[in-house]
PDB file of C-alpha atoms and ligand atoms in Angstrom:
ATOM      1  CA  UNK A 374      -7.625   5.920  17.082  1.00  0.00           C
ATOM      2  CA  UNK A 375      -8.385   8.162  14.122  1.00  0.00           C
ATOM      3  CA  UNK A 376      -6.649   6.292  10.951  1.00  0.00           C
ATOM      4  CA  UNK A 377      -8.076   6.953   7.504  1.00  0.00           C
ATOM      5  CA  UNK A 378      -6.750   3.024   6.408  1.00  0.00           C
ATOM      6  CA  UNK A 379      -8.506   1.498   9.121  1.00  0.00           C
ATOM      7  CA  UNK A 380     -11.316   2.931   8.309  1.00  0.00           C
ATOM      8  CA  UNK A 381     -11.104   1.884   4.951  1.00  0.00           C
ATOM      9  CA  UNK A 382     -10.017  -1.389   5.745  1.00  0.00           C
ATOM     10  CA  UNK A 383     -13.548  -1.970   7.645  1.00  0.00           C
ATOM     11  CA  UNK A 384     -15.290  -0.499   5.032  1.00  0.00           C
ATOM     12  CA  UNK A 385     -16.359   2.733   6.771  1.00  0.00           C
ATOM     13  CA  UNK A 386     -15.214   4.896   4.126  1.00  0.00           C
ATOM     14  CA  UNK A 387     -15.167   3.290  -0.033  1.00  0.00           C
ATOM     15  CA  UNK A 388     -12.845   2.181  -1.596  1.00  0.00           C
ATOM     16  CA  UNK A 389     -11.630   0.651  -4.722  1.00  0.00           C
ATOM     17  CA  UNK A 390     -11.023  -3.008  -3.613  1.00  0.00           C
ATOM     18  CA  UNK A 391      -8.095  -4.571  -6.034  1.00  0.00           C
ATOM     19  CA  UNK A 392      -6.889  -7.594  -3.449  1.00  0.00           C
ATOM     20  CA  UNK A 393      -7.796  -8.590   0.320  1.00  0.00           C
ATOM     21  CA  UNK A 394      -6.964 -11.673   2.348  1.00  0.00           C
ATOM     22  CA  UNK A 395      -6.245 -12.168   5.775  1.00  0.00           C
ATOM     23  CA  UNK A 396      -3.488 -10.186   6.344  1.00  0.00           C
ATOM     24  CA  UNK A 397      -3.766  -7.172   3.873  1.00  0.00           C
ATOM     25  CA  UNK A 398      -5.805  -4.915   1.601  1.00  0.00           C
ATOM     26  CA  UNK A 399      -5.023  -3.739  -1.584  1.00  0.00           C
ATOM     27  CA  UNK A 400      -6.888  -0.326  -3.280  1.00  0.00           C
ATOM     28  CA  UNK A 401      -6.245   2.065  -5.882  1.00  0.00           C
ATOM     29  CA  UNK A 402      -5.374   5.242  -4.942  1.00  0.00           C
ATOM     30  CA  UNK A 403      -7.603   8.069  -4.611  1.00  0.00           C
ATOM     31  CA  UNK A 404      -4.850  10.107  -6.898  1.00  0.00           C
ATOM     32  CA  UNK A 405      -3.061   8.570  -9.113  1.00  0.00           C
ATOM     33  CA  UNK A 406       0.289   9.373 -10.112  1.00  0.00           C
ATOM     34  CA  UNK A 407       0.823   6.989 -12.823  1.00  0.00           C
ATOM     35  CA  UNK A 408      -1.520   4.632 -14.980  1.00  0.00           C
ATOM     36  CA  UNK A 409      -1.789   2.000 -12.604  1.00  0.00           C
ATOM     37  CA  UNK A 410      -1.646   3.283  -8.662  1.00  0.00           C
ATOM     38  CA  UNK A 411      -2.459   0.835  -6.007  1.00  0.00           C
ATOM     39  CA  UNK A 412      -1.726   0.881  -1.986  1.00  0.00           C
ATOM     40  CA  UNK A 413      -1.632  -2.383  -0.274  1.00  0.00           C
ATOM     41  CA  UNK A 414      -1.865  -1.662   3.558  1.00  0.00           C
ATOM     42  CA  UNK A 415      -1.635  -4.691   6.481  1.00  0.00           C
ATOM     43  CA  UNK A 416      -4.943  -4.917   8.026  1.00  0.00           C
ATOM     44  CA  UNK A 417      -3.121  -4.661  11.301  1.00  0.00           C
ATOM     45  CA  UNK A 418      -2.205  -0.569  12.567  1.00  0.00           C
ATOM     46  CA  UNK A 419       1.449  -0.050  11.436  1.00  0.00           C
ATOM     47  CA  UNK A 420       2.249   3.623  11.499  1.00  0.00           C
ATOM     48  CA  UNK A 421       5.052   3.041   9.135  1.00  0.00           C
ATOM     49  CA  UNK A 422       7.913   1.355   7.846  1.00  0.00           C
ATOM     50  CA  UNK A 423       9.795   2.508  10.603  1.00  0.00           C
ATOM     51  CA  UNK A 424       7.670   0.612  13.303  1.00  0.00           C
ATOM     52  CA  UNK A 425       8.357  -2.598  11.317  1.00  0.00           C
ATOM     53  CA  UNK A 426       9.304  -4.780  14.093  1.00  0.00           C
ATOM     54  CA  UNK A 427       9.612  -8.986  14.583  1.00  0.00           C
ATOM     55  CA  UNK A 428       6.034  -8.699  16.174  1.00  0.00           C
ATOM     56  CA  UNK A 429       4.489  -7.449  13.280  1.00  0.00           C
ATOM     57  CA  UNK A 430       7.040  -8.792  10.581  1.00  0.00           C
ATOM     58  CA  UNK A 431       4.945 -11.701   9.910  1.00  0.00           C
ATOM     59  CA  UNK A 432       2.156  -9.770   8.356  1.00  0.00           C
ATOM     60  CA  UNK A 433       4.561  -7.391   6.032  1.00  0.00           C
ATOM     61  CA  UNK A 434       6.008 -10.757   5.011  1.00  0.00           C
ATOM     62  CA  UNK A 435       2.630 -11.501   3.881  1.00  0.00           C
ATOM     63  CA  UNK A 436       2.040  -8.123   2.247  1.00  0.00           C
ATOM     64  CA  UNK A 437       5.099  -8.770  -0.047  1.00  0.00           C
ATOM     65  CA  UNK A 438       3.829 -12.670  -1.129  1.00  0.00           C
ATOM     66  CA  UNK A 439       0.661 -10.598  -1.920  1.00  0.00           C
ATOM     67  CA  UNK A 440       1.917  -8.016  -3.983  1.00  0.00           C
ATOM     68  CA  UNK A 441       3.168 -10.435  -7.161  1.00  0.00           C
ATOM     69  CA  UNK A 442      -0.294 -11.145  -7.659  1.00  0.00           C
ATOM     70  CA  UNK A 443      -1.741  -8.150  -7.075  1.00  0.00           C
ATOM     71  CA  UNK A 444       0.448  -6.526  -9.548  1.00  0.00           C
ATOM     72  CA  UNK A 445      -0.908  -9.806 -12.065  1.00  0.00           C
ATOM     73  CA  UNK A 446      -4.154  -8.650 -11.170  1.00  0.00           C
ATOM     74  CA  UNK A 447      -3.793  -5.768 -12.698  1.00  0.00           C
ATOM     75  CA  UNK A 448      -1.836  -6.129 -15.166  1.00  0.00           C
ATOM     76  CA  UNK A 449       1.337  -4.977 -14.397  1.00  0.00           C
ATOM     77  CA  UNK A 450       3.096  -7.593 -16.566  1.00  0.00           C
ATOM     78  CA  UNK A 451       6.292  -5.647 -17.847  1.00  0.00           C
ATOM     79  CA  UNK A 452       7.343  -4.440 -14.161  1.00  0.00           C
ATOM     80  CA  UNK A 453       6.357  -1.808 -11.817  1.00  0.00           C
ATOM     81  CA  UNK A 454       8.091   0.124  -8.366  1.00  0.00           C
ATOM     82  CA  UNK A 455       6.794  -0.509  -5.083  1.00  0.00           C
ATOM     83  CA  UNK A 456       6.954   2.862  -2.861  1.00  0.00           C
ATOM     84  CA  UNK A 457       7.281   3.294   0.825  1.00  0.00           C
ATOM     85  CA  UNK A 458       6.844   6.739   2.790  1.00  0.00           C
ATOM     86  CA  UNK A 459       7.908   6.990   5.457  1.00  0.00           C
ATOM     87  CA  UNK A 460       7.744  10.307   7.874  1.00  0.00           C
ATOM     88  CA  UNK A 461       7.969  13.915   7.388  1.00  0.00           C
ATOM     89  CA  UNK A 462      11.295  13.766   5.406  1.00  0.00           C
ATOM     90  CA  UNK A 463       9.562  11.055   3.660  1.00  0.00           C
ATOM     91  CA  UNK A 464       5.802  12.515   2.428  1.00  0.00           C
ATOM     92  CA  UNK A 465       4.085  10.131   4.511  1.00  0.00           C
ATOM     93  CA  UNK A 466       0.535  11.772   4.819  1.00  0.00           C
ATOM     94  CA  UNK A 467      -1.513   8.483   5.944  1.00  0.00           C
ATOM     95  CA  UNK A 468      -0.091   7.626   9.156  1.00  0.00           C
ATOM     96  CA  UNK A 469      -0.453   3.629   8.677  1.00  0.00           C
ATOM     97  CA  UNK A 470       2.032   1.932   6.947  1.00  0.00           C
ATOM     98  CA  UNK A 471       1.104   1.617   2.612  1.00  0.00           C
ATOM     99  CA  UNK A 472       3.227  -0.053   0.019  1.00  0.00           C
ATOM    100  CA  UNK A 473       2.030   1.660  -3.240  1.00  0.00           C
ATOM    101  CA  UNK A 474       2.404  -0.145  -6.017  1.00  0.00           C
ATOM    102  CA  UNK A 475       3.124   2.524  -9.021  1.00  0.00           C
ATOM    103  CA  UNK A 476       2.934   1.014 -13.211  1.00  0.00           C
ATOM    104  CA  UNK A 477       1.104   0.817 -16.449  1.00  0.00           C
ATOM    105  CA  UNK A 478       4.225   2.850 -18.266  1.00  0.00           C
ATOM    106  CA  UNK A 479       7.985   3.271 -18.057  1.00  0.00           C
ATOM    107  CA  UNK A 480       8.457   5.363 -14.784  1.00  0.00           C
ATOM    108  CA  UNK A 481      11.080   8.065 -13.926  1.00  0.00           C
ATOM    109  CA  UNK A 482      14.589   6.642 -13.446  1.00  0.00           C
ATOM    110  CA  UNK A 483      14.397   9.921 -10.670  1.00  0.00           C
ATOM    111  CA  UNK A 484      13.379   8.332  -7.250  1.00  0.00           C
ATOM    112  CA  UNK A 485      13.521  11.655  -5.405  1.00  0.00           C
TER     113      UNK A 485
HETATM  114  P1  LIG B 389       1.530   8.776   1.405  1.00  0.00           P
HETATM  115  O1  LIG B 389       1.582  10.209   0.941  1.00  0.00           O
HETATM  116  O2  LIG B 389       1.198   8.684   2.864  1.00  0.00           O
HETATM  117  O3  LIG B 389       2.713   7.959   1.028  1.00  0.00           O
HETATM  118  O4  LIG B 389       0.352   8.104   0.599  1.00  0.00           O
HETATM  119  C1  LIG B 389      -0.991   8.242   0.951  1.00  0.00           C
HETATM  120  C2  LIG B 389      -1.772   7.973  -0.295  1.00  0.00           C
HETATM  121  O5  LIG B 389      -3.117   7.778   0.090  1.00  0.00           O
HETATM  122  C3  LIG B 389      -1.750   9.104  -1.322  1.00  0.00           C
HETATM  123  O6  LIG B 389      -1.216   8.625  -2.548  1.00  0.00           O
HETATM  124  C4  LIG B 389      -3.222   9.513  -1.435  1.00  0.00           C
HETATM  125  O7  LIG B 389      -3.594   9.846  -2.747  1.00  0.00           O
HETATM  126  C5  LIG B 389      -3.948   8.292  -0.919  1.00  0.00           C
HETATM  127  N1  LIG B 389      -5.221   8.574  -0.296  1.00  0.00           N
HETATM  128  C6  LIG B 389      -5.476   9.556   0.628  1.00  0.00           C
HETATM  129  N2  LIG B 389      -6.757   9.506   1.015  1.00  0.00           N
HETATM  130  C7  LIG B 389      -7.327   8.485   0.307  1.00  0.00           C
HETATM  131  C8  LIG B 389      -8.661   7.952   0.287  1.00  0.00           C
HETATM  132  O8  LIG B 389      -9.576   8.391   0.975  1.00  0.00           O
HETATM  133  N3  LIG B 389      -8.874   6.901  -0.555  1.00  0.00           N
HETATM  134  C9  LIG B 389      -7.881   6.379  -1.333  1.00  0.00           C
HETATM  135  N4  LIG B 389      -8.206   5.347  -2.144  1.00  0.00           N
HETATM  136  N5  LIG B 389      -6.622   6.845  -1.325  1.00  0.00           N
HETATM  137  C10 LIG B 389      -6.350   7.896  -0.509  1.00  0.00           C
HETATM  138 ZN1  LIG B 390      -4.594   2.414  10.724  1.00  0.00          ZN
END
């Protein structure tokens, strides 16, 4: 399978490591659209929030004990927004699921 988070998961294409343990990997994004811009993808193949099931629910479980201190790690003390695409309708371009993790300044109120 062809999956551009995969790869960058097993370190086949760089990337800006920010967190990793077992379950997950956390990089900044390639283009940022705020200050702070960080995906957090499970290490296991998800296609999307939509294919979140009880087999797999363990590891985005995981992904969302992670995220508190990824978001100490850098920085994000005064909050932040967690984003989700998911599908065409959605934006989703990488086909494996990614939480990004958008701070570092007051964000739009506008969520779409
Ligand atoms: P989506 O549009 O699927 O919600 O988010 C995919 C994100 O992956 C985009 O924000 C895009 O900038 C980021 N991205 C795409 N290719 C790469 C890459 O090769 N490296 C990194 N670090 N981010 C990428
Ligand atoms: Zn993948």
């Amino acid at each position: 399978m062809d999956c551009l988070f995969c790869a960058i998961i097993k370190g086949e294409i760089p990337s800006t490591k920010v967190y990793e343990d077992e379950y997950c990997y956390a990089f900044l994004d390639i283009n940022p659209q705020a200050p702070v811009h960080c995906l957090v993808v499970p290490k296991e193949h998800i296609a999307s929030a939509d294919a979140i099931s009880c087999d797999n629910a363990e590891a985005v479980a995981k992904i969302f004990t992670a995220i508190p201190k990824i978001a100490a790690k850098l920085g994000l003390t005064n909050g932040y927004r967690i984003v989700s695409n998911i599908g065409d309708d959605g934006c989703q371009s990488v086909k494996h699921l990614h939480f990004h993790i958008l701070g570092g300044k007051k964000l739009s109120e506008n969520m779409a």
